[in-house]
C-alpha positions as a printed Julia matrix, in Angstrom:
293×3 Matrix{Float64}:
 53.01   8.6   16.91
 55.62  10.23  18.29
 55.38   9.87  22.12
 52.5    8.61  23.85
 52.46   9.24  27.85
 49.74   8.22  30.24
 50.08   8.79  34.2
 47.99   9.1   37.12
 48.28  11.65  39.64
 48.12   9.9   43.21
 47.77  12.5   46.28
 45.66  13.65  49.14
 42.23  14.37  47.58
 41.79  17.41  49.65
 45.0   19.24  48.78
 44.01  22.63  47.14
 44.51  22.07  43.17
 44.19  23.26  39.43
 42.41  21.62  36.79
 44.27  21.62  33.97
 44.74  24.39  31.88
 46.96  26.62  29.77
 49.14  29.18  32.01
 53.06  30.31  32.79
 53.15  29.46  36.6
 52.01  33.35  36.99
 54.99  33.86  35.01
 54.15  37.69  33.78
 57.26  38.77  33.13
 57.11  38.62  29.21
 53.81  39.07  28.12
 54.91  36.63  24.98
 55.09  34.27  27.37
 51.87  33.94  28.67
 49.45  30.44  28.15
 52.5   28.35  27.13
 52.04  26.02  29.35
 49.6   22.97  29.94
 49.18  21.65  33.06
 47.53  21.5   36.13
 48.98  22.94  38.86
 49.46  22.4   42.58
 48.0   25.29  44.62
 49.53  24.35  48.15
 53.2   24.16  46.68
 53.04  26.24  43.52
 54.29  23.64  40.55
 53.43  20.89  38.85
 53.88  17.01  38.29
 53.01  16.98  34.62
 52.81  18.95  31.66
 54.08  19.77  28.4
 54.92  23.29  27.08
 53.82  24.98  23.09
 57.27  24.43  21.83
 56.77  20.7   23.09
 58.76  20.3   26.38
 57.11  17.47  28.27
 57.96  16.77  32.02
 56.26  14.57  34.27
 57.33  13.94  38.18
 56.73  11.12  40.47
 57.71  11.14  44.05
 59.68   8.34  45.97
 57.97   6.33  49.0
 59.44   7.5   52.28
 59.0    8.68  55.55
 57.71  12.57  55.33
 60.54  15.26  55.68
 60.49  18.98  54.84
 63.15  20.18  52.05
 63.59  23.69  51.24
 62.2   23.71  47.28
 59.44  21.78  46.13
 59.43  18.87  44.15
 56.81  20.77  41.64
 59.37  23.46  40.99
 61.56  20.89  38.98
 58.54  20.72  36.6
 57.73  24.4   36.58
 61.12  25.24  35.79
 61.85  23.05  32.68
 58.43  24.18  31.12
 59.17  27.56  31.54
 62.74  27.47  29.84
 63.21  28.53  26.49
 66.72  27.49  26.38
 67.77  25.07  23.37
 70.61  23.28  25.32
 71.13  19.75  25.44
 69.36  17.78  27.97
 72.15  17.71  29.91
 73.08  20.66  30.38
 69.64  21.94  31.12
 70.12  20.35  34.77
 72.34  23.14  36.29
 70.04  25.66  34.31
 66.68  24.9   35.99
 68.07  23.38  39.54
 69.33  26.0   41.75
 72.66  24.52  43.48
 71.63  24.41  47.46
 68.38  22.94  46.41
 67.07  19.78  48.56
 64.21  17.92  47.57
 62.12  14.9   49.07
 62.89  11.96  46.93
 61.54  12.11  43.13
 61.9   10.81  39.8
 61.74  13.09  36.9
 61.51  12.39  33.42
 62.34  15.58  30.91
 61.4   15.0   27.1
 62.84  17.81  24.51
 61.62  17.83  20.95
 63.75  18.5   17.71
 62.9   18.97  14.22
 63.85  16.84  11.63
 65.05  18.16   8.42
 61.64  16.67   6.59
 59.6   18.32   8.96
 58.7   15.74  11.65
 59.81  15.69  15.3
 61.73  13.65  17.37
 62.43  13.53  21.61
 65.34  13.67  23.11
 64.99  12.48  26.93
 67.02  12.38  30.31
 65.85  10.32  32.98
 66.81  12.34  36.43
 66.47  11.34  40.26
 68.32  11.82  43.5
 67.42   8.32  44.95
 65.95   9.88  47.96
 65.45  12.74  50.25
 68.18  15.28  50.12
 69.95  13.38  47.83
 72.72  14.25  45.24
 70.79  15.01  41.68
 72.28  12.14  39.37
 71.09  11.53  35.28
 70.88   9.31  32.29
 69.8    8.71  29.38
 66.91   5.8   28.99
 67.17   2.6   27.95
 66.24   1.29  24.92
 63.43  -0.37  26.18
 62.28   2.53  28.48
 62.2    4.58  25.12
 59.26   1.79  23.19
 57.74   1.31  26.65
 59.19   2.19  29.81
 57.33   2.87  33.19
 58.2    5.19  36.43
 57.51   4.33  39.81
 58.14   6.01  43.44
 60.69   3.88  44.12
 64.27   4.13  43.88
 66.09   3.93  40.0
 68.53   0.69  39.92
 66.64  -0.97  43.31
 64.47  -3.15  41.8
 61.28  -0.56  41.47
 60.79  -2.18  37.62
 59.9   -5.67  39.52
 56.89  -3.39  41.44
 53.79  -4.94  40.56
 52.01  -1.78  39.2
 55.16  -1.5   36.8
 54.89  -5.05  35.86
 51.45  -4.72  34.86
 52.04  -1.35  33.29
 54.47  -2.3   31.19
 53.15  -5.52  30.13
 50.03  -3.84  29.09
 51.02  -1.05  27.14
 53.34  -3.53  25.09
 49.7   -5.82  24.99
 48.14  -2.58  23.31
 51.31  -1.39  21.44
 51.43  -5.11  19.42
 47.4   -4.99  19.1
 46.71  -1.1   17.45
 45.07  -1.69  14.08
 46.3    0.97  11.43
 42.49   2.52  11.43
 42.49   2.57  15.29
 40.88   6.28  16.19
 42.85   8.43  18.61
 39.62   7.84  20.94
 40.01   3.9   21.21
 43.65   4.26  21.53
 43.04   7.28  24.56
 40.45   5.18  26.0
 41.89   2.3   26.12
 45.02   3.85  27.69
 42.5    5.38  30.74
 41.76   1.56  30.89
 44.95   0.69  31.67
 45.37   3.26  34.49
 42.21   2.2   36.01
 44.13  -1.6   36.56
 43.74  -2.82  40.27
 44.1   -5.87  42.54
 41.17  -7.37  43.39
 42.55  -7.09  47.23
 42.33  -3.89  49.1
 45.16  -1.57  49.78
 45.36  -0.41  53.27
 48.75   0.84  53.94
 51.11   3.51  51.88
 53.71   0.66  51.42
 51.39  -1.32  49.73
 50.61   1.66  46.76
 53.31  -0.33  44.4
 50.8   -3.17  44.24
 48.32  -0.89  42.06
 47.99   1.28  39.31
 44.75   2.91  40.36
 44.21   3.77  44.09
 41.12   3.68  45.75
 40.63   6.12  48.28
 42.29   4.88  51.33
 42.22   7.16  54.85
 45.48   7.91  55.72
 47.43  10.07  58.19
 49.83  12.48  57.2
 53.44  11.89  58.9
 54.99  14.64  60.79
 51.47  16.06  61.02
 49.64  17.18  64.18
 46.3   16.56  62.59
 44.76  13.27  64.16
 42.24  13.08  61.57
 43.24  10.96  58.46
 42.54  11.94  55.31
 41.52  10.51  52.33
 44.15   8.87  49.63
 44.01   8.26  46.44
 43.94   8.95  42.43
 42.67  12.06  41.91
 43.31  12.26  38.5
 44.52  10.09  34.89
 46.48  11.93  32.07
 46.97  10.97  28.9
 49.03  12.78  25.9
 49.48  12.15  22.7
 52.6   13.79  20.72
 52.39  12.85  16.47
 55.34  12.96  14.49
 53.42  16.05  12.55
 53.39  17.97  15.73
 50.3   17.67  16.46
 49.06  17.04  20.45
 46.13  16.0   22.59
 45.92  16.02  25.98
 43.25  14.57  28.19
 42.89  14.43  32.06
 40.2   12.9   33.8
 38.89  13.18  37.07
 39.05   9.54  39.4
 38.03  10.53  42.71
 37.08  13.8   44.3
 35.68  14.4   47.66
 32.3   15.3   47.76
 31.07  16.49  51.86
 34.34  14.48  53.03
 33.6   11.78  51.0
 35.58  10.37  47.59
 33.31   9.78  44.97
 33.9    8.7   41.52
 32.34  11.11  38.9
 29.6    9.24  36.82
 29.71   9.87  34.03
 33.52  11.05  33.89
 34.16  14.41  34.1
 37.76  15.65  32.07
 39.42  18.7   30.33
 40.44  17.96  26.68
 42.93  20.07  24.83
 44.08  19.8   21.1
 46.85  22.22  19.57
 49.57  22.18  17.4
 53.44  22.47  18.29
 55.2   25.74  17.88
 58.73  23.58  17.61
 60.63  25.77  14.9
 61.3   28.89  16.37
 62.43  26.95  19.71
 64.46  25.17  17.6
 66.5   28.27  15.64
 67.1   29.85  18.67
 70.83  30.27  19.78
């Protein structure tokens, strides 16, 4: 295997949103272009907070913990933007290419994968880990760290501040090295996916009841919560709306699941019984990315 990424997607349960779904970000420009990108998509703000592209660009977003603030671009746009490149520049010096220079975002974390072929036909990932530690802050990157690349975790907090000591990182991590050491050689993709969907499902058995207390758990159960800044007295419901998991092989070949957690249902959060989700299976067009100038 290649790479193997699992996430959930934690947000408002009524903010308007995409199942996902092959597309360009309405993108028409180049008609070539069209469906090369899988993802759901975020309806109130226009982007996206993961997805992976048909040449294999992967890109998944989490946002920082902090008091609400409006910035003047979107957090979803540094998603959108990466998938829709076709440029085959380094890493590095894709960061000027897809961030505009006045841009301010709300704090985020941002992890960008690029494939390359191998000369015997297999694929590897290059990745940059990028962040500006907070709201309106300067855009800084790195490489990851050897152990981020066999198992590394992202949280909402702040990179170099101690976010890796979060519990929901902790048990993350711990975890997915648990399951890494355990896969028998015969293990199907659907015990490995499954068992992955698990993991995101971890909780404490004590309730969360405040947004500073999300870093305790992997899963969130839907919590009412207000929305800072907002002049809407009414809270509304938090919580994970959705679980991802994608699987990249060495041969190029992908699948990509995402499941629905919670979903309101007459201003309630339900869980679907039995679990509704979007499957997708295709095969990476990496080559002719890879011979362009």
């Amino acid at each position: 295997m290649s790479r193997i990424l699992f996430t959930n997607r934690d947000e408002f349960l009524d903010r308007p949103t995409q199942d996902a779904h092959f597309h360009s970000f309405g993108d028409e420009s180049n008609p070539d272009s069209s469906a090369q990108i899988l993802s759901g998509r975020d309806v109130q703000a226009g982007g996206s907070w993961f997805g992976i592209n048909r040449s294999g660009r992967v890109a998944l977003l989490t946002n920082i913990t902090e008091p609400a603030k409006t910035y003047n671009t979107s957090r979803g746009y540094l998603v959108s933007s990466f998938l829709l490149s076709d440029s085959s520049h380094p890493l590095q010096d894709e960061i000027g290419k897809i961030i505009p220079e006045d841009a301010l975002f709300a704090g985020f974390n941002l992890l960008l994968l690029a494939p390359t072929l191998n000369e015997n036909g297999t694929i590897r990932y290059d990745s940059l880990f990028v962040t500006n530690h907070g709201g309106g802050g300067t855009l800084t990157s790195r490489p990851l760290h050897p152990n981020e690349l066999s198992s590394g975790a992202m949280s909402n907090g702040i990179d170099g501040e101690g976010a890796e000591l979060w519990p929901k990182v902790r048990h993350a991590t711990e975890d997915f090295n648990a399951t890494l050491h355990t896969l028998a050689p015969g293990q199907s993709e659907s015990e490995l996916t499954e068992h992955l969907f698990e993991l995101l499902a971890w909780h404490p058995t004590t309730s969360i009841v405040e947004r500073k207390e999300l870093r305790n758990t992997i899963q969130v159960l839907p919590i009412p919560l207000m929305l800072e800044g907002s002049s809407n007295l009414t809270p509304r419901y938090y919580g994970t709306r959705l679980s991802t998991v994608l699987l990249v092989k060495k041969n190029g070949d992908v699948l990509f699941i995402e499941r629905d957690i919670w979903k309101l249902v007459d201003g309630q959060p339900v869980k679907p019984v039995p679990p509704t989700e979007r499957s997708f299976r295709f095969k990476l067009d990496i080559k002719s990315s890879a011979n362009k100038n």
